[in-house]
Amino acid sequence: MKKTIGIMGAMPEEIDGVVALLNNCKTFSMGQRTYYSGQINDIDTIVVFSRWGKVAAATTVSTLIHHFNITDLIFTGVAGAIKDNLKIGDIVLAKRLIQHDMDARPLMAQFEIPLLSKSYFDCDSSLLNISANAINTLLEEKCLHTTIGDKELENFNIRHPKLYIEDIASGDQFFSSNEQKNNLCLQLPNIACVEMEGAAVAQVCYEYNIPFVVIRTISDAADEQSHIDFPSFIKEISSKYSTEIIKNIYNQLQHLNFMSKSKKC
Ligand code: SAH
């Protein structure tokens, strides 16, 4: 089946580099969003800035599914670290996503999504593998230093960034205190990082059977300092990460496409 990939970013600066990769770029305005459509490596692609929070993300992915008929979804953004081993500049690929602010007790268990009988949504295993390869390629010393200047890496104290494949929690809260962090850890000790959109996108994709993956660069430690230097981190680091990761993902997809076409011949 012919693919149409939706790419969502939670920051406008983050999608700018990805939009620049589109050939034959056309724009569509709907519901206060701008959707950019075109091709990357001949694969039909729609790129959009989702805005922040679960509702914004859910309505945007619904439009991608119904209006643009996407077959796959890639979400890239930033997140606050919950686990202590995560450093700014590390990348977390979601294994599963949960909505930490979903609580319909006593009607059902805490975190359970009403009428779905589940709390966690799994990312697609094949997109997960492709994304892990793409991220590992970016994080190789040589590629990292060509993508981002030494000065910028030093400014954010990024030395040997790592990829983690872990569980992510999403909710309509910006985490900016150790109290919020500790509270989440007590309730969900497996969570690596926190953000505001991923699990909402995951729920919609699950309901419509759209394979998806969520990629998050650690921008802050979700503590009292989490708002500091946010804009410059997005500009200097995470937007460059996103563009490079998307390029690497599409190179693999093009290769897989070529392999499946040559098998058919
Ligand atoms: N741009 C704003 C802040 C953005 S809101 C500013 O300039 O200050 C935060 C965005 O980053 C959301 O998309 C969310 O998913 C993610 N995020 C990063 N760190 C976060 C944290 N500590 N808590 C929750 N979301 C976080």
Short mmCIF file of C-alpha atoms and ligand atoms in Angstrom, two decimals:
data_model
loop_
_atom_site.label_atom_id
_atom_site.label_comp_id
_atom_site.label_asym_id
_atom_site.label_seq_id
_atom_site.Cartn_x
_atom_site.Cartn_y
_atom_site.Cartn_z
CA MET A 1 0.00 0.00 0.00
CA LYS A 2 1.23 3.51 -0.83
CA LYS A 3 2.34 5.37 2.29
CA THR A 4 1.34 8.88 3.35
CA ILE A 5 3.30 9.80 6.44
CA GLY A 6 2.15 12.42 8.94
CA ILE A 7 4.89 14.20 10.89
CA MET A 8 3.84 16.21 13.93
CA GLY A 9 6.04 18.49 16.00
CA ALA A 10 5.09 20.23 19.22
CA MET A 11 7.23 23.31 18.55
CA PRO A 12 7.05 25.50 15.41
CA GLU A 13 10.85 25.72 15.17
CA GLU A 14 11.00 21.94 15.27
CA ILE A 15 8.99 21.45 12.11
CA ASP A 16 10.72 24.23 10.13
CA GLY A 17 13.70 22.04 9.25
CA VAL A 18 11.41 19.14 8.33
CA VAL A 19 9.19 21.38 6.15
CA ALA A 20 12.36 22.41 4.29
CA LEU A 21 12.86 18.74 3.29
CA LEU A 22 9.50 18.67 1.42
CA ASN A 23 9.49 18.69 -2.38
CA ASN A 24 6.48 20.33 -4.11
CA CYS A 25 5.44 21.88 -0.81
CA LYS A 26 1.82 23.09 -0.59
CA THR A 27 0.18 24.61 2.50
CA PHE A 28 -3.35 24.17 3.87
CA SER A 29 -4.84 26.13 6.79
CA MET A 30 -7.43 24.41 8.95
CA GLY A 31 -8.50 24.83 12.58
CA GLN A 32 -5.68 27.33 13.28
CA ARG A 33 -3.03 24.88 12.06
CA THR A 34 -0.91 25.02 8.90
CA TYR A 35 -0.44 21.64 7.20
CA TYR A 36 2.50 21.36 4.79
CA SER A 37 2.16 18.63 2.17
CA GLY A 38 4.76 17.33 -0.27
CA GLN A 39 7.20 14.47 -0.76
CA ILE A 40 10.40 13.45 1.00
CA ASN A 41 12.36 10.82 -0.95
CA ASP A 42 9.21 10.40 -3.12
CA ILE A 43 7.08 9.46 -0.09
CA ASP A 44 3.92 11.56 0.37
CA THR A 45 4.26 13.47 3.63
CA ILE A 46 2.25 15.99 5.67
CA VAL A 47 4.02 18.07 8.30
CA VAL A 48 2.25 20.09 11.01
CA PHE A 49 2.89 21.94 14.26
CA SER A 50 0.36 20.42 16.66
CA ARG A 51 0.51 23.10 19.38
CA TRP A 52 0.72 22.01 23.00
CA GLY A 53 -1.41 19.72 25.09
CA LYS A 54 -3.51 16.60 24.61
CA VAL A 55 -6.57 18.20 22.97
CA ALA A 56 -4.45 20.18 20.48
CA ALA A 57 -2.50 17.05 19.58
CA ALA A 58 -5.60 14.83 19.32
CA THR A 59 -7.49 17.20 17.00
CA THR A 60 -4.42 17.67 14.81
CA VAL A 61 -3.79 13.95 14.38
CA SER A 62 -7.53 13.45 13.63
CA THR A 63 -7.24 15.96 10.77
CA LEU A 64 -4.14 14.15 9.49
CA ILE A 65 -6.09 10.88 9.48
CA HIS A 66 -9.42 12.11 8.04
CA HIS A 67 -8.39 14.90 5.70
CA PHE A 68 -4.95 13.80 4.58
CA ASN A 69 -5.45 10.01 4.84
CA ILE A 70 -2.11 9.36 6.54
CA THR A 71 -1.04 5.72 6.89
CA ASP A 72 1.71 6.28 9.52
CA LEU A 73 2.49 8.93 12.13
CA ILE A 74 5.82 10.20 13.45
CA PHE A 75 5.79 12.63 16.39
CA THR A 76 8.94 14.56 17.31
CA GLY A 77 9.28 16.91 20.24
CA VAL A 78 10.99 17.66 23.53
CA ALA A 79 10.33 16.32 27.02
CA GLY A 80 11.30 16.75 30.65
CA ALA A 81 13.43 14.02 32.24
CA ILE A 82 11.93 12.05 35.10
CA LYS A 83 14.58 9.35 35.51
CA ASP A 84 17.83 10.68 36.96
CA ASN A 85 20.08 8.98 34.40
CA LEU A 86 18.56 11.01 31.54
CA LYS A 87 20.58 14.05 30.54
CA ILE A 88 19.68 17.08 28.44
CA GLY A 89 20.31 16.11 24.80
CA ASP A 90 19.48 12.42 25.29
CA ILE A 91 16.67 11.03 23.14
CA VAL A 92 13.79 8.87 24.35
CA LEU A 93 11.89 6.72 21.91
CA ALA A 94 8.54 5.76 23.44
CA LYS A 95 8.08 2.05 23.98
CA ARG A 96 4.62 2.75 25.43
CA LEU A 97 2.67 5.91 26.31
CA ILE A 98 0.30 6.60 29.19
CA GLN A 99 -1.90 9.61 30.13
CA HIS A 100 -0.74 10.45 33.66
CA ASP A 101 -3.69 12.79 34.27
CA MET A 102 -6.40 10.26 33.32
CA ASP A 103 -8.24 9.31 36.52
CA ALA A 104 -11.83 8.05 36.34
CA ARG A 105 -11.72 6.33 39.73
CA PRO A 106 -13.83 4.79 41.20
CA LEU A 107 -15.43 3.94 37.85
CA MET A 108 -12.22 2.34 36.61
CA ALA A 109 -8.57 1.98 37.56
CA GLN A 110 -6.38 5.09 37.66
CA PHE A 111 -4.84 5.84 34.19
CA GLU A 112 -7.29 3.52 32.39
CA ILE A 113 -8.81 5.11 29.27
CA PRO A 114 -12.60 4.90 29.56
CA LEU A 115 -14.13 2.21 27.32
CA LEU A 116 -10.78 1.07 25.91
CA SER A 117 -9.81 -1.09 28.91
CA LYS A 118 -6.18 -0.09 28.57
CA SER A 119 -3.76 2.43 30.05
CA TYR A 120 -0.71 2.05 27.82
CA PHE A 121 -0.43 2.42 24.04
CA ASP A 122 2.44 0.63 22.26
CA CYS A 123 4.44 2.28 19.50
CA ASP A 124 4.65 0.33 16.24
CA SER A 125 7.58 -2.11 16.39
CA SER A 126 8.75 -1.61 12.81
CA LEU A 127 8.65 2.23 13.07
CA LEU A 128 10.42 1.86 16.42
CA ASN A 129 13.28 -0.12 14.83
CA ILE A 130 13.64 2.31 11.94
CA SER A 131 13.59 5.28 14.34
CA ALA A 132 16.14 3.66 16.66
CA ASN A 133 18.52 3.18 13.70
CA ALA A 134 17.91 6.77 12.61
CA ILE A 135 18.65 8.11 16.10
CA ASN A 136 21.74 5.94 16.56
CA THR A 137 23.11 7.24 13.26
CA LEU A 138 22.57 10.85 14.44
CA LEU A 139 24.20 10.20 17.80
CA GLU A 140 27.38 8.75 16.30
CA GLU A 141 30.15 11.14 17.32
CA LYS A 142 30.97 12.20 13.75
CA CYS A 143 27.40 12.80 12.63
CA LEU A 144 26.49 14.63 15.85
CA HIS A 145 29.37 17.08 15.48
CA THR A 146 28.51 17.73 11.82
CA THR A 147 24.85 18.32 12.65
CA ILE A 148 25.41 20.58 15.67
CA GLY A 149 28.27 22.98 16.38
CA ASP A 150 30.74 22.19 19.18
CA LYS A 151 29.89 25.50 20.85
CA GLU A 152 26.17 24.69 20.98
CA LEU A 153 26.84 21.17 22.34
CA GLU A 154 29.10 22.67 24.99
CA ASN A 155 26.55 25.39 25.91
CA PHE A 156 24.06 22.69 26.84
CA ASN A 157 26.71 20.41 28.32
CA ILE A 158 25.88 17.68 25.80
CA ARG A 159 28.80 15.21 25.66
CA HIS A 160 27.76 11.70 24.69
CA PRO A 161 24.00 11.77 24.19
CA LYS A 162 22.27 8.41 24.34
CA LEU A 163 19.12 6.80 23.00
CA TYR A 164 16.68 5.22 25.47
CA ILE A 165 13.63 3.15 24.54
CA GLU A 166 11.33 3.64 27.51
CA ASP A 167 7.81 4.43 28.69
CA ILE A 168 6.65 8.06 28.39
CA ALA A 169 3.82 9.81 30.25
CA SER A 170 1.76 12.67 28.81
CA GLY A 171 -0.69 15.09 30.40
CA ASP A 172 -1.90 18.67 30.39
CA GLN A 173 0.76 19.88 32.83
CA PHE A 174 4.18 21.44 32.32
CA PHE A 175 6.42 19.82 34.97
CA SER A 176 8.51 22.45 36.73
CA SER A 177 9.07 21.16 40.27
CA ASN A 178 10.65 18.22 42.06
CA GLU A 179 7.37 17.81 43.89
CA GLN A 180 5.51 17.10 40.61
CA LYS A 181 8.28 14.70 39.58
CA ASN A 182 8.30 12.79 42.86
CA ASN A 183 4.55 12.49 42.78
CA LEU A 184 4.64 10.98 39.28
CA CYS A 185 7.47 8.59 40.24
CA LEU A 186 5.44 7.29 43.17
CA GLN A 187 2.46 6.55 40.94
CA LEU A 188 4.31 5.43 37.80
CA PRO A 189 7.88 4.35 38.69
CA ASN A 190 8.61 3.08 35.16
CA ILE A 191 8.26 6.48 33.42
CA ALA A 192 11.43 7.92 31.86
CA CYS A 193 10.18 11.36 30.80
CA VAL A 194 7.12 13.56 30.66
CA GLU A 195 5.50 15.65 27.93
CA MET A 196 2.09 16.98 26.90
CA GLU A 197 0.97 15.30 23.64
CA GLY A 198 2.34 11.81 22.93
CA ALA A 199 -0.22 9.61 24.68
CA ALA A 200 -3.12 11.60 23.18
CA VAL A 201 -1.74 11.03 19.67
CA ALA A 202 -1.18 7.39 20.62
CA GLN A 203 -4.81 6.93 21.67
CA VAL A 204 -6.18 8.38 18.41
CA CYS A 205 -3.73 6.33 16.31
CA TYR A 206 -4.67 3.19 18.26
CA GLU A 207 -8.38 3.82 17.68
CA TYR A 208 -7.83 4.28 13.92
CA ASN A 209 -5.21 1.56 13.59
CA ILE A 210 -2.46 3.93 12.41
CA PRO A 211 1.10 2.79 13.24
CA PHE A 212 2.89 5.54 15.16
CA VAL A 213 6.12 6.40 16.91
CA VAL A 214 6.94 9.17 19.43
CA ILE A 215 10.47 10.60 19.57
CA ARG A 216 11.42 13.01 22.38
CA THR A 217 14.63 14.92 23.02
CA ILE A 218 15.25 15.70 26.68
CA SER A 219 15.15 19.51 26.98
CA ASP A 220 14.96 19.88 30.76
CA ALA A 221 14.89 17.98 34.05
CA ALA A 222 11.19 18.75 34.71
CA ASP A 223 12.26 20.65 37.83
CA GLU A 224 12.39 24.28 39.00
CA GLN A 225 14.82 25.15 36.16
CA SER A 226 12.81 23.49 33.39
CA HIS A 227 11.72 26.72 31.64
CA ILE A 228 15.24 28.17 31.40
CA ASP A 229 16.82 28.39 27.94
CA PHE A 230 13.89 26.54 26.40
CA PRO A 231 13.73 28.59 23.16
CA SER A 232 17.48 28.39 22.52
CA PHE A 233 17.54 24.64 23.20
CA ILE A 234 14.79 24.13 20.60
CA LYS A 235 16.58 26.32 18.05
CA GLU A 236 20.13 25.07 18.55
CA ILE A 237 19.61 21.41 19.41
CA SER A 238 16.23 19.72 19.13
CA SER A 239 15.15 21.24 15.79
CA LYS A 240 18.43 20.02 14.26
CA TYR A 241 18.02 16.59 15.87
CA SER A 242 14.47 16.30 14.45
CA THR A 243 15.45 17.21 10.91
CA GLU A 244 18.38 14.78 10.91
CA ILE A 245 16.33 11.95 12.44
CA ILE A 246 13.56 12.42 9.84
CA LYS A 247 16.16 12.41 7.03
CA ASN A 248 17.63 9.17 8.41
CA ILE A 249 14.17 7.57 8.77
CA TYR A 250 13.28 8.42 5.15
CA ASN A 251 16.58 7.07 3.85
CA GLN A 252 15.71 3.71 5.40
CA LEU A 253 12.11 3.83 4.13
CA GLN A 254 13.34 4.58 0.61
CA HIS A 255 15.71 1.62 0.82
CA LEU A 256 12.93 -0.68 2.11
CA ASN A 257 10.62 0.56 -0.67
CA PHE A 258 13.31 -0.12 -3.28
CA MET A 259 13.91 -3.61 -1.85
CA SER A 260 10.21 -4.51 -1.93
CA LYS A 261 9.85 -3.17 -5.51
CA SER A 262 12.89 -5.09 -6.76
CA LYS A 263 11.55 -8.28 -5.10
CA LYS A 264 8.30 -7.93 -7.07
CA CYS A 265 10.15 -7.61 -10.44
N1 SAH B 1 7.55 26.94 24.37
C1 SAH B 1 7.22 27.22 25.71
C2 SAH B 1 7.09 25.95 26.49
C3 SAH B 1 6.53 24.88 25.62
S1 SAH B 1 5.40 23.83 26.41
C4 SAH B 1 8.26 28.17 26.18
O1 SAH B 1 8.83 28.78 25.30
O2 SAH B 1 8.54 28.32 27.34
C5 SAH B 1 6.31 22.46 26.51
C6 SAH B 1 6.38 21.60 25.31
O3 SAH B 1 7.51 20.77 25.51
C7 SAH B 1 5.22 20.64 25.18
O4 SAH B 1 5.07 20.31 23.83
C8 SAH B 1 5.66 19.43 26.02
O5 SAH B 1 5.28 18.23 25.39
C9 SAH B 1 7.17 19.50 26.06
N2 SAH B 1 7.83 19.51 27.39
C10 SAH B 1 9.15 19.77 27.55
N3 SAH B 1 9.50 19.77 28.84
C11 SAH B 1 8.36 19.48 29.53
C12 SAH B 1 8.08 19.37 30.93
N4 SAH B 1 9.01 19.59 31.85
N5 SAH B 1 6.80 19.09 31.30
C13 SAH B 1 5.85 18.89 30.36
N6 SAH B 1 6.05 19.02 29.03
C14 SAH B 1 7.31 19.30 28.61
#
